[in-house]
mmCIF file of C-alpha atoms in Angstrom:
data_model
loop_
_atom_site.group_PDB
_atom_site.id
_atom_site.type_symbol
_atom_site.label_atom_id
_atom_site.label_comp_id
_atom_site.label_asym_id
_atom_site.label_seq_id
_atom_site.Cartn_x
_atom_site.Cartn_y
_atom_site.Cartn_z
ATOM 1 C CA MET A 859 26.586 -16.133 -5.486
ATOM 2 C CA ARG A 860 22.947 -15.726 -7.124
ATOM 3 C CA GLU A 861 19.971 -15.116 -4.898
ATOM 4 C CA LEU A 862 17.855 -17.764 -6.303
ATOM 5 C CA GLU A 863 20.589 -20.453 -5.628
ATOM 6 C CA LEU A 864 21.108 -19.271 -2.131
ATOM 7 C CA LEU A 865 17.216 -19.519 -1.682
ATOM 8 C CA ALA A 866 17.139 -22.862 -2.854
ATOM 9 C CA HIS A 867 19.735 -24.153 -0.375
ATOM 10 C CA VAL A 868 17.563 -22.491 2.502
ATOM 11 C CA TYR A 869 14.650 -24.342 1.134
ATOM 12 C CA LYS A 870 16.334 -27.606 1.318
ATOM 13 C CA ALA A 871 15.964 -27.313 5.164
ATOM 14 C CA ASN A 872 12.063 -26.797 5.148
ATOM 15 C CA PRO A 873 11.402 -30.319 6.076
ATOM 16 C CA ASP A 874 13.515 -30.202 9.239
ATOM 17 C CA LEU A 875 11.434 -27.333 10.576
ATOM 18 C CA PRO A 876 9.450 -27.882 13.601
ATOM 19 C CA GLY A 877 5.642 -28.746 13.294
ATOM 20 C CA SER A 878 4.697 -25.277 14.566
ATOM 21 C CA VAL A 879 5.850 -23.714 11.378
ATOM 22 C CA SER A 880 2.794 -23.742 9.288
ATOM 23 C CA ILE A 881 4.324 -21.628 6.245
ATOM 24 C CA PRO A 882 8.146 -22.363 5.941
ATOM 25 C CA PRO A 883 10.544 -20.194 3.595
ATOM 26 C CA GLY A 884 9.391 -20.141 0.044
ATOM 27 C CA ASP A 885 6.468 -17.617 0.259
ATOM 28 C CA ASP A 886 6.142 -13.866 0.703
ATOM 29 C CA MET A 887 5.507 -14.529 4.376
ATOM 30 C CA GLY A 888 6.339 -17.299 6.920
ATOM 31 C CA ALA A 889 4.096 -18.581 9.338
ATOM 32 C CA ILE A 890 4.214 -20.103 12.774
ATOM 33 C CA GLU A 891 1.556 -21.254 15.281
ATOM 34 C CA VAL A 892 1.735 -19.406 18.505
ATOM 35 C CA GLY A 893 -1.036 -20.267 21.166
ATOM 36 C CA GLY A 894 -2.935 -21.966 18.536
ATOM 37 C CA THR A 895 -3.202 -19.007 16.413
ATOM 38 C CA MET A 896 -1.326 -18.384 13.167
ATOM 39 C CA LEU A 897 1.303 -15.590 13.091
ATOM 40 C CA LEU A 898 2.568 -14.405 9.903
ATOM 41 C CA VAL A 899 6.006 -12.748 9.565
ATOM 42 C CA THR A 900 7.899 -11.059 6.769
ATOM 43 C CA VAL A 901 11.208 -9.059 6.906
ATOM 44 C CA ASP A 902 12.667 -6.915 4.247
ATOM 45 C CA GLN A 903 15.196 -4.077 3.949
ATOM 46 C CA VAL A 904 15.842 -0.917 2.023
ATOM 47 C CA ALA A 905 19.420 0.130 1.043
ATOM 48 C CA ASP A 906 21.044 3.008 0.023
ATOM 49 C CA GLY A 907 22.282 2.801 -3.634
ATOM 50 C CA VAL A 908 20.047 -0.291 -4.380
ATOM 51 C CA HIS A 909 16.288 0.690 -3.289
ATOM 52 C CA PHE A 910 16.790 4.358 -3.251
ATOM 53 C CA ASP A 911 19.417 7.132 -3.445
ATOM 54 C CA LEU A 912 19.840 9.223 -0.135
ATOM 55 C CA THR A 913 21.423 12.086 -2.133
ATOM 56 C CA ASP A 914 18.083 12.865 -3.902
ATOM 57 C CA THR A 915 15.195 10.960 -2.206
ATOM 58 C CA PRO A 916 13.088 12.755 0.576
ATOM 59 C CA ARG A 917 13.619 11.261 3.926
ATOM 60 C CA GLU A 918 9.528 10.854 4.311
ATOM 61 C CA LYS A 919 9.470 8.682 0.982
ATOM 62 C CA ILE A 920 12.498 6.813 2.358
ATOM 63 C CA GLY A 921 10.678 5.867 5.686
ATOM 64 C CA ARG A 922 7.294 5.152 3.682
ATOM 65 C CA LYS A 923 8.899 2.752 1.479
ATOM 66 C CA SER A 924 10.582 0.702 4.160
ATOM 67 C CA ILE A 925 7.256 -0.018 5.721
ATOM 68 C CA THR A 926 5.240 -0.555 2.609
ATOM 69 C CA ARG A 927 7.612 -2.704 1.075
ATOM 70 C CA ASN A 928 6.721 -5.174 3.576
ATOM 71 C CA LEU A 929 3.107 -4.466 3.628
ATOM 72 C CA SER A 930 3.277 -5.534 -0.218
ATOM 73 C CA ASP A 931 4.295 -9.050 0.941
ATOM 74 C CA VAL A 932 1.439 -8.938 3.578
ATOM 75 C CA ALA A 933 -1.072 -8.225 0.506
ATOM 76 C CA ALA A 934 0.481 -11.016 -1.200
ATOM 77 C CA MET A 935 -0.695 -13.524 1.197
ATOM 78 C CA ALA A 936 -4.120 -11.717 1.721
ATOM 79 C CA ALA A 937 -3.310 -11.053 5.367
ATOM 80 C CA LYS A 938 -3.962 -8.359 7.791
ATOM 81 C CA PRO A 939 -0.835 -6.511 9.274
ATOM 82 C CA VAL A 940 -0.745 -6.186 12.967
ATOM 83 C CA GLY A 941 2.564 -4.727 13.938
ATOM 84 C CA ALA A 942 6.007 -3.935 12.915
ATOM 85 C CA VAL A 943 9.808 -3.747 14.386
ATOM 86 C CA ALA A 944 12.415 -1.845 12.600
ATOM 87 C CA ALA A 945 16.179 -1.785 12.797
ATOM 88 C CA ALA A 946 18.195 0.911 11.438
ATOM 89 C CA CYS A 947 21.887 1.312 10.357
ATOM 90 C CA LEU A 948 22.567 5.059 9.927
ATOM 91 C CA PRO A 949 25.600 6.603 8.393
ATOM 92 C CA LYS A 950 27.749 8.555 10.824
ATOM 93 C CA GLY A 951 26.845 12.209 10.908
ATOM 94 C CA TYR A 952 23.522 11.564 9.285
ATOM 95 C CA GLY A 953 22.164 14.159 12.199
ATOM 96 C CA GLU A 954 19.295 13.946 14.886
ATOM 97 C CA GLY A 955 16.821 16.033 12.885
ATOM 98 C CA ARG A 956 16.947 14.019 9.727
ATOM 99 C CA ALA A 957 16.868 10.901 11.843
ATOM 100 C CA LYS A 958 13.764 12.080 13.755
ATOM 101 C CA ALA A 959 11.883 12.995 10.378
ATOM 102 C CA LEU A 960 12.908 9.477 8.922
ATOM 103 C CA PHE A 961 11.625 7.608 11.936
ATOM 104 C CA ASP A 962 8.424 9.777 11.938
ATOM 105 C CA ALA A 963 7.504 8.914 8.477
ATOM 106 C CA MET A 964 8.147 5.175 9.107
ATOM 107 C CA ARG A 965 5.641 5.365 12.113
ATOM 108 C CA ARG A 966 3.045 7.499 10.424
ATOM 109 C CA THR A 967 3.099 5.237 7.597
ATOM 110 C CA ALA A 968 2.840 2.104 9.877
ATOM 111 C CA GLU A 969 -0.102 3.465 11.623
ATOM 112 C CA ALA A 970 -1.786 4.459 8.394
ATOM 113 C CA TYR A 971 -2.060 0.873 7.581
ATOM 114 C CA GLY A 972 -3.108 -0.523 11.000
ATOM 115 C CA CYS A 973 0.470 -1.694 11.624
ATOM 116 C CA PRO A 974 2.103 0.103 14.651
ATOM 117 C CA LEU A 975 5.616 0.239 14.901
ATOM 118 C CA ILE A 976 6.309 -1.123 18.356
ATOM 119 C CA GLY A 977 10.023 -1.338 18.687
ATOM 120 C CA GLY A 978 13.490 -1.977 16.857
ATOM 121 C CA ASP A 979 17.063 -0.989 16.922
ATOM 122 C CA ILE A 980 19.481 1.711 15.986
ATOM 123 C CA ALA A 981 23.185 1.704 14.820
ATOM 124 C CA THR A 982 25.367 4.067 13.176
ATOM 125 C CA TRP A 983 28.251 3.202 10.989
ATOM 126 C CA ASP A 984 30.533 4.304 8.218
ATOM 127 C CA GLN A 985 28.552 2.835 5.316
ATOM 128 C CA ARG A 986 25.381 3.524 3.526
ATOM 129 C CA MET A 987 21.929 3.649 5.051
ATOM 130 C CA ILE A 988 20.148 0.325 5.629
ATOM 131 C CA LEU A 989 16.482 -0.015 7.231
ATOM 132 C CA THR A 990 15.305 -3.272 8.102
ATOM 133 C CA VAL A 991 11.735 -3.785 8.798
ATOM 134 C CA THR A 992 9.692 -6.801 10.204
ATOM 135 C CA VAL A 993 6.092 -6.957 9.838
ATOM 136 C CA PHE A 994 3.730 -9.358 11.586
ATOM 137 C CA ALA A 995 0.231 -10.175 10.556
ATOM 138 C CA GLU A 996 -2.721 -12.457 10.954
ATOM 139 C CA PRO A 997 -5.222 -14.424 8.675
ATOM 140 C CA ALA A 998 -7.982 -12.453 10.055
ATOM 141 C CA GLY A 999 -10.702 -15.124 8.854
ATOM 142 C CA ILE A 1000 -8.862 -15.602 5.322
ATOM 143 C CA GLU A 1001 -6.670 -18.602 4.670
ATOM 144 C CA PRO A 1002 -3.271 -17.119 3.433
ATOM 145 C CA VAL A 1003 -2.887 -17.634 -0.493
ATOM 146 C CA LEU A 1004 0.403 -19.467 -1.129
ATOM 147 C CA ARG A 1005 2.682 -19.635 -4.275
ATOM 148 C CA ASN A 1006 2.124 -23.251 -4.877
ATOM 149 C CA GLY A 1007 -1.210 -23.692 -5.991
ATOM 150 C CA ALA A 1008 -1.140 -22.856 -9.729
ATOM 151 C CA LYS A 1009 -2.651 -25.642 -11.845
ATOM 152 C CA VAL A 1010 -2.515 -26.275 -15.713
ATOM 153 C CA GLY A 1011 -5.399 -24.188 -17.272
ATOM 154 C CA ASP A 1012 -5.390 -21.415 -14.481
ATOM 155 C CA THR A 1013 -5.156 -17.769 -15.802
ATOM 156 C CA VAL A 1014 -2.568 -15.210 -14.793
ATOM 157 C CA TYR A 1015 -3.766 -11.912 -13.673
ATOM 158 C CA VAL A 1016 -1.826 -8.831 -12.578
ATOM 159 C CA THR A 1017 -3.131 -5.749 -10.701
ATOM 160 C CA GLY A 1018 -2.627 -2.127 -11.836
ATOM 161 C CA THR A 1019 0.141 -1.369 -14.364
ATOM 162 C CA LEU A 1020 3.607 -2.375 -14.858
ATOM 163 C CA GLY A 1021 7.123 -0.956 -15.564
ATOM 164 C CA GLY A 1022 9.083 2.164 -15.184
ATOM 165 C CA SER A 1023 8.946 2.233 -11.523
ATOM 166 C CA ILE A 1024 11.832 4.569 -11.081
ATOM 167 C CA GLU A 1025 10.525 7.345 -13.465
ATOM 168 C CA LYS A 1026 9.228 10.508 -12.154
ATOM 169 C CA LEU A 1027 6.584 11.657 -14.662
ATOM 170 C CA SER A 1028 5.715 14.886 -13.227
ATOM 171 C CA GLU A 1029 7.942 17.525 -11.361
ATOM 172 C CA ARG A 1030 4.572 18.830 -9.817
ATOM 173 C CA ASP A 1031 3.274 15.989 -7.918
ATOM 174 C CA GLY A 1032 6.696 14.172 -7.676
ATOM 175 C CA TYR A 1033 5.014 10.967 -7.705
ATOM 176 C CA VAL A 1034 7.704 7.885 -8.310
ATOM 177 C CA HIS A 1035 5.908 4.535 -8.285
ATOM 178 C CA HIS A 1036 8.599 2.662 -6.438
ATOM 179 C CA LEU A 1037 8.383 5.093 -3.415
ATOM 180 C CA ASP A 1038 4.674 6.043 -3.545
ATOM 181 C CA PHE A 1039 2.888 2.858 -4.411
ATOM 182 C CA GLU A 1040 -0.190 1.580 -2.391
ATOM 183 C CA PRO A 1041 -0.062 -1.952 -0.992
ATOM 184 C CA ARG A 1042 -2.918 -4.073 -2.515
ATOM 185 C CA ILE A 1043 -3.942 -5.332 1.103
ATOM 186 C CA ASP A 1044 -7.718 -4.647 0.809
ATOM 187 C CA LEU A 1045 -7.722 -5.768 -2.757
ATOM 188 C CA ALA A 1046 -5.939 -9.073 -1.989
ATOM 189 C CA ARG A 1047 -8.361 -9.683 0.918
ATOM 190 C CA LYS A 1048 -11.452 -9.206 -1.205
ATOM 191 C CA LEU A 1049 -10.176 -11.452 -3.705
ATOM 192 C CA ALA A 1050 -9.103 -14.353 -1.392
ATOM 193 C CA GLY A 1051 -12.062 -13.806 0.904
ATOM 194 C CA ASP A 1052 -14.732 -14.574 -1.756
ATOM 195 C CA PRO A 1053 -14.808 -18.242 -2.914
ATOM 196 C CA VAL A 1054 -15.800 -17.076 -6.489
ATOM 197 C CA THR A 1055 -12.712 -15.264 -6.904
ATOM 198 C CA ARG A 1056 -9.824 -16.676 -4.575
ATOM 199 C CA PRO A 1057 -6.838 -17.098 -6.271
ATOM 200 C CA THR A 1058 -5.030 -20.383 -6.459
ATOM 201 C CA ALA A 1059 -1.581 -18.837 -6.130
ATOM 202 C CA MET A 1060 -0.345 -15.376 -5.563
ATOM 203 C CA LEU A 1061 2.667 -13.138 -4.723
ATOM 204 C CA ASP A 1062 3.548 -9.338 -5.165
ATOM 205 C CA LEU A 1063 5.876 -8.057 -7.938
ATOM 206 C CA SER A 1064 9.122 -6.795 -6.561
ATOM 207 C CA ASP A 1065 11.598 -8.157 -9.011
ATOM 208 C CA GLY A 1066 9.588 -8.070 -12.298
ATOM 209 C CA LEU A 1067 6.770 -10.179 -13.822
ATOM 210 C CA ALA A 1068 9.264 -12.257 -15.814
ATOM 211 C CA GLN A 1069 11.390 -13.164 -12.553
ATOM 212 C CA ASP A 1070 8.320 -13.270 -10.154
ATOM 213 C CA LEU A 1071 5.992 -15.317 -12.064
ATOM 214 C CA THR A 1072 8.759 -17.868 -12.466
ATOM 215 C CA ARG A 1073 8.495 -18.348 -8.651
ATOM 216 C CA ILE A 1074 5.130 -19.198 -8.719
ATOM 217 C CA CYS A 1075 5.748 -21.820 -11.532
ATOM 218 C CA GLU A 1076 8.680 -23.200 -9.543
ATOM 219 C CA ARG A 1077 6.581 -23.763 -6.485
ATOM 220 C CA SER A 1078 3.748 -25.162 -8.194
ATOM 221 C CA ASN A 1079 5.650 -27.257 -10.733
ATOM 222 C CA VAL A 1080 4.095 -25.798 -13.973
ATOM 223 C CA GLY A 1081 4.910 -23.365 -16.773
ATOM 224 C CA ALA A 1082 3.392 -20.043 -17.883
ATOM 225 C CA ARG A 1083 2.738 -18.474 -21.163
ATOM 226 C CA ILE A 1084 2.600 -14.422 -21.209
ATOM 227 C CA GLU A 1085 0.652 -12.877 -23.945
ATOM 228 C CA VAL A 1086 2.771 -9.562 -24.178
ATOM 229 C CA ASP A 1087 -0.042 -7.715 -26.042
ATOM 230 C CA ARG A 1088 -2.070 -8.050 -22.873
ATOM 231 C CA LEU A 1089 0.207 -6.609 -20.569
ATOM 232 C CA PRO A 1090 -1.116 -3.381 -18.715
ATOM 233 C CA ILE A 1091 1.902 -0.972 -19.519
ATOM 234 C CA SER A 1092 2.308 1.894 -17.397
ATOM 235 C CA GLN A 1093 2.688 5.508 -18.844
ATOM 236 C CA ALA A 1094 6.121 5.322 -17.048
ATOM 237 C CA ALA A 1095 7.118 2.248 -18.774
ATOM 238 C CA LEU A 1096 6.454 4.175 -22.105
ATOM 239 C CA THR A 1097 8.799 6.907 -20.727
ATOM 240 C CA ALA A 1098 11.243 4.556 -19.836
ATOM 241 C CA ALA A 1099 11.148 2.754 -23.191
ATOM 242 C CA LYS A 1100 11.739 6.211 -24.900
ATOM 243 C CA LYS A 1101 14.908 6.642 -22.909
ATOM 244 C CA SER A 1102 16.193 2.950 -23.345
ATOM 245 C CA GLY A 1103 15.299 2.408 -27.091
ATOM 246 C CA LYS A 1104 13.683 -0.875 -25.768
ATOM 247 C CA PRO A 1105 9.903 -1.862 -26.388
ATOM 248 C CA ALA A 1106 7.693 -0.864 -23.388
ATOM 249 C CA TRP A 1107 6.823 -4.620 -22.820
ATOM 250 C CA HIS A 1108 10.384 -5.020 -21.951
ATOM 251 C CA HIS A 1109 10.019 -2.509 -19.020
ATOM 252 C CA ALA A 1110 6.810 -3.902 -17.947
ATOM 253 C CA LEU A 1111 8.162 -7.573 -17.642
ATOM 254 C CA GLY A 1112 11.454 -6.823 -16.100
ATOM 255 C CA ASP A 1113 11.859 -3.273 -14.367
ATOM 256 C CA GLY A 1114 10.782 -4.337 -11.027
ATOM 257 C CA GLU A 1115 9.253 -2.781 -7.860
ATOM 258 C CA ASP A 1116 6.024 -2.420 -9.258
ATOM 259 C CA TYR A 1117 4.587 -3.881 -6.105
ATOM 260 C CA GLU A 1118 1.342 -4.895 -7.948
ATOM 261 C CA LEU A 1119 -0.417 -8.556 -7.428
ATOM 262 C CA CYS A 1120 0.499 -11.389 -9.873
ATOM 263 C CA PHE A 1121 -1.993 -14.125 -9.069
ATOM 264 C CA THR A 1122 -3.558 -17.339 -10.892
ATOM 265 C CA ALA A 1123 -7.127 -18.267 -10.850
ATOM 266 C CA SER A 1124 -9.221 -21.154 -12.137
ATOM 267 C CA THR A 1125 -12.405 -19.094 -12.165
ATOM 268 C CA LEU A 1126 -13.401 -17.012 -15.129
ATOM 269 C CA ASN A 1127 -15.307 -14.622 -12.460
ATOM 270 C CA ILE A 1128 -12.321 -12.285 -11.778
ATOM 271 C CA PRO A 1129 -13.347 -8.602 -12.112
ATOM 272 C CA SER A 1130 -11.920 -6.323 -14.192
ATOM 273 C CA ARG A 1131 -11.675 -3.806 -11.317
ATOM 274 C CA ILE A 1132 -11.510 -4.041 -7.630
ATOM 275 C CA ASP A 1133 -11.917 -0.455 -5.817
ATOM 276 C CA GLY A 1134 -10.974 1.250 -9.019
ATOM 277 C CA VAL A 1135 -7.681 -0.835 -9.246
ATOM 278 C CA PRO A 1136 -7.499 -2.413 -12.927
ATOM 279 C CA ILE A 1137 -6.983 -6.273 -12.936
ATOM 280 C CA SER A 1138 -5.582 -7.503 -16.253
ATOM 281 C CA GLU A 1139 -5.454 -11.446 -17.733
ATOM 282 C CA VAL A 1140 -2.112 -11.812 -19.005
ATOM 283 C CA GLY A 1141 -1.508 -15.334 -19.813
ATOM 284 C CA LYS A 1142 -2.108 -18.982 -18.918
ATOM 285 C CA ILE A 1143 -0.632 -21.637 -16.509
ATOM 286 C CA VAL A 1144 0.751 -24.414 -18.938
ATOM 287 C CA LYS A 1145 2.446 -27.834 -18.474
ATOM 288 C CA LYS A 1146 5.902 -27.694 -17.216
ATOM 289 C CA GLU A 1147 8.288 -28.417 -20.052
ATOM 290 C CA SER A 1148 12.112 -28.738 -20.118
ATOM 291 C CA GLY A 1149 13.620 -25.160 -20.668
ATOM 292 C CA PRO A 1150 12.284 -21.821 -19.314
ATOM 293 C CA ALA A 1151 9.487 -21.846 -16.702
ATOM 294 C CA ILE A 1152 7.780 -18.922 -18.628
ATOM 295 C CA GLU A 1153 7.494 -18.119 -22.244
ATOM 296 C CA ALA A 1154 6.289 -14.809 -23.709
ATOM 297 C CA VAL A 1155 4.670 -14.383 -27.018
ATOM 298 C CA LEU A 1156 3.864 -11.256 -29.234
ATOM 299 C CA ALA A 1157 0.514 -10.873 -30.886
ATOM 300 C CA ASN A 1158 1.558 -12.485 -34.100
ATOM 301 C CA GLY A 1159 2.594 -15.564 -32.055
ATOM 302 C CA GLU A 1160 6.455 -14.758 -32.180
ATOM 303 C CA GLN A 1161 8.171 -15.904 -29.171
ATOM 304 C CA VAL A 1162 10.454 -13.369 -27.330
ATOM 305 C CA ASP A 1163 13.364 -14.028 -25.081
ATOM 306 C CA ILE A 1164 12.739 -13.009 -21.296
ATOM 307 C CA GLN A 1165 15.341 -14.886 -19.710
ATOM 308 C CA ASP A 1166 17.349 -11.857 -18.790
ATOM 309 C CA LEU A 1167 14.599 -9.622 -17.302
ATOM 310 C CA GLY A 1168 13.914 -9.061 -13.891
ATOM 311 C CA TRP A 1169 15.992 -8.291 -10.834
ATOM 312 C CA GLU A 1170 17.979 -10.895 -8.861
ATOM 313 C CA HIS A 1171 20.752 -9.985 -6.370
ATOM 314 C CA ARG A 1172 24.196 -11.641 -7.225
ATOM 315 C CA ASP A 1173 27.692 -10.848 -6.624
#
């Protein structure tokens, strides 16, 4: 089983959903009308051995990531979080003290983003830890940005820097991007709330730019051309490249868990920074052709193969 194939099967049922579903599966959040109000919902999980390593990751950072991972989806829709619920499968013998510290970190993180943790469920089992969080959000005066609005001629942008998200650059501060990133909620709302800068399509980068931009292309029925020399490569990606022997752009396109925003826009008025966060032009939306949805080219015009870059769950 491949994740994309399973999702395509899910999307086939979208036309059968009731009219109250205003955003069906296929975007970073779904939405349903409740009492005349749009309620956006996202659910995500973090699993030991996939999204963190319980043996060497602080409980506070595990709890934080379980919340912020979902809040990055909220940012992708330019929405405002309003609350969350969580379900935890804890390994037997985990201990009351450690469990309390884990949930305290989840609660503090949620509250810091105006997204109180209001309920959930706890279970223990003989397997690894899994934390599942559902976040609710509202448009709060800004129409959600979907994945299906990209048009030929639009420019492709990304926020922040990309690649090497699992690298620890300093033992002193212990920052590791995939655990310590900031969801771009405020930035997204500033972009989408201004008609001059509103994106035509947007998502968050959880599986790598090479994989995630493909999702915008598929939903918008377009292609994309990435200029590799324009990628905002992180210091962590440079570190990863030294270890792997691969070029740094390879990590910037494929490592995943950047939790930055990728968006398309028809305007030329996108600022180079918002609240200190850099915004980089990395490519163009082009006409859909047969073959790969995305092509990537080096500065000399040479096309590079990025088909296997990015993360996808599969058997």
